[in-house]
């Protein structure tokens, strides 16, 4: 999956946006100011996408794909990095992005979750 496609897909989620963090050399996928993904590179220069997953989901994916490893420069239990040059399907990457977004959304206050849901329904009915 191309990086531009990843950003475009991530921005389809309610209140999600991207920005470039120059000091990290990475593009962040954000829900409000909370990161649910990061596009960058590892120490060898490989282009990677790092997303947050439930530990059991991340562990299962790491067992299935050599290209998915514990999050580069992140908490190794909750974050997972995907080698974008690997064989992980676009659908699997999209599912991982969606699950990461949902984890961040669920950690927000109920009030903010309702606001985000209302924004989503406003855009679908417009």
Short mmCIF file of C-alpha atoms in Angstrom, two decimals:
data_model
loop_
_atom_site.label_atom_id
_atom_site.label_comp_id
_atom_site.label_asym_id
_atom_site.label_seq_id
_atom_site.Cartn_x
_atom_site.Cartn_y
_atom_site.Cartn_z
CA UNK A 1 0.00 0.00 0.00
CA UNK A 2 1.40 3.40 -0.94
CA UNK A 3 1.97 5.98 1.77
CA UNK A 4 -0.34 8.48 0.09
CA UNK A 5 -3.07 5.83 0.05
CA UNK A 6 -2.50 5.15 3.74
CA UNK A 7 -2.91 8.84 4.58
CA UNK A 8 -5.98 9.17 2.38
CA UNK A 9 -7.54 6.10 4.00
CA UNK A 10 -6.74 7.27 7.55
CA UNK A 11 -8.32 10.65 6.86
CA UNK A 12 -11.65 8.98 6.02
CA UNK A 13 -12.19 8.36 9.73
CA UNK A 14 -14.12 11.03 11.63
CA UNK A 15 -11.84 13.76 13.09
CA UNK A 16 -8.71 12.04 11.78
CA UNK A 17 -5.94 13.99 10.08
CA UNK A 18 -2.25 13.71 9.25
CA UNK A 19 0.74 15.93 9.85
CA UNK A 20 4.46 15.76 9.25
CA UNK A 21 6.67 15.80 12.34
CA UNK A 22 9.97 17.14 10.94
CA UNK A 23 12.12 16.21 13.94
CA UNK A 24 10.97 12.59 13.57
CA UNK A 25 11.00 12.63 9.78
CA UNK A 26 7.59 10.96 9.98
CA UNK A 27 3.98 11.52 9.04
CA UNK A 28 1.61 10.98 11.94
CA UNK A 29 -1.96 9.69 11.67
CA UNK A 30 -3.90 11.54 14.36
CA UNK A 31 -7.29 11.53 16.03
CA UNK A 32 -7.45 14.97 17.55
CA UNK A 33 -3.92 15.16 19.00
CA UNK A 34 -3.58 11.42 19.71
CA UNK A 35 -1.46 9.35 17.35
CA UNK A 36 -2.92 6.14 15.95
CA UNK A 37 -0.28 5.61 13.28
CA UNK A 38 3.05 6.80 12.01
CA UNK A 39 4.68 6.55 8.58
CA UNK A 40 8.43 6.72 8.70
CA UNK A 41 11.48 4.54 8.38
CA UNK A 42 13.45 2.21 10.59
CA UNK A 43 17.20 2.47 11.27
CA UNK A 44 18.00 0.61 8.04
CA UNK A 45 15.92 3.07 5.99
CA UNK A 46 12.99 0.71 5.33
CA UNK A 47 9.66 2.53 4.94
CA UNK A 48 7.32 1.41 7.72
CA UNK A 49 3.86 2.07 9.07
CA UNK A 50 3.52 1.75 12.84
CA UNK A 51 0.07 1.27 14.39
CA UNK A 52 -1.34 0.51 17.83
CA UNK A 53 -3.14 -2.81 18.33
CA UNK A 54 -4.40 -4.90 21.20
CA UNK A 55 -1.43 -7.01 22.31
CA UNK A 56 -3.09 -10.30 21.29
CA UNK A 57 -3.93 -8.94 17.80
CA UNK A 58 -0.40 -7.67 17.27
CA UNK A 59 1.11 -10.95 18.42
CA UNK A 60 -1.09 -12.95 16.04
CA UNK A 61 -0.18 -10.73 13.07
CA UNK A 62 3.54 -10.93 13.90
CA UNK A 63 3.23 -14.73 13.84
CA UNK A 64 1.50 -14.60 10.44
CA UNK A 65 3.73 -12.05 8.68
CA UNK A 66 7.50 -11.68 8.77
CA UNK A 67 6.98 -8.04 7.69
CA UNK A 68 5.10 -7.16 10.91
CA UNK A 69 7.36 -6.67 13.92
CA UNK A 70 7.09 -5.03 17.35
CA UNK A 71 6.78 -1.26 16.95
CA UNK A 72 9.98 0.45 15.92
CA UNK A 73 10.98 2.97 18.59
CA UNK A 74 7.61 2.45 20.30
CA UNK A 75 6.13 0.31 23.07
CA UNK A 76 6.76 -3.23 21.78
CA UNK A 77 3.60 -4.66 23.38
CA UNK A 78 1.06 -2.25 21.91
CA UNK A 79 2.65 -0.96 18.71
CA UNK A 80 3.47 -2.88 15.54
CA UNK A 81 5.53 -1.84 12.51
CA UNK A 82 4.78 -3.05 9.00
CA UNK A 83 7.44 -3.14 6.28
CA UNK A 84 5.59 -1.40 3.44
CA UNK A 85 7.72 -3.18 0.83
CA UNK A 86 6.59 -6.55 2.17
CA UNK A 87 3.76 -8.90 1.30
CA UNK A 88 1.13 -7.66 3.78
CA UNK A 89 -2.10 -7.11 1.84
CA UNK A 90 -3.72 -3.69 1.54
CA UNK A 91 -6.82 -5.07 3.28
CA UNK A 92 -4.76 -6.26 6.26
CA UNK A 93 -3.06 -2.87 6.50
CA UNK A 94 -6.44 -1.09 6.32
CA UNK A 95 -7.81 -3.34 9.05
CA UNK A 96 -4.81 -2.59 11.25
CA UNK A 97 -5.26 1.18 10.71
CA UNK A 98 -8.98 0.93 11.50
CA UNK A 99 -8.33 -1.06 14.69
CA UNK A 100 -5.68 1.42 15.78
CA UNK A 101 -8.06 4.33 15.23
CA UNK A 102 -10.75 2.51 17.24
CA UNK A 103 -8.37 1.90 20.16
CA UNK A 104 -7.52 5.60 20.36
CA UNK A 105 -11.19 6.59 19.99
CA UNK A 106 -12.23 4.22 22.79
CA UNK A 107 -9.63 5.79 25.11
CA UNK A 108 -11.24 9.23 24.70
CA UNK A 109 -13.92 10.59 26.97
CA UNK A 110 -17.49 9.44 26.28
CA UNK A 111 -18.38 13.06 25.51
CA UNK A 112 -15.68 13.30 22.83
CA UNK A 113 -16.66 9.90 21.40
CA UNK A 114 -20.23 11.15 21.00
CA UNK A 115 -19.03 14.37 19.34
CA UNK A 116 -16.91 12.38 16.88
CA UNK A 117 -19.82 10.03 16.15
CA UNK A 118 -22.10 13.03 15.51
CA UNK A 119 -19.52 14.54 13.16
CA UNK A 120 -19.35 11.22 11.29
CA UNK A 121 -23.14 11.04 10.93
CA UNK A 122 -23.28 14.68 9.75
CA UNK A 123 -20.85 13.92 6.93
CA UNK A 124 -22.70 10.78 5.86
CA UNK A 125 -26.10 12.52 5.74
CA UNK A 126 -24.84 15.62 3.93
#
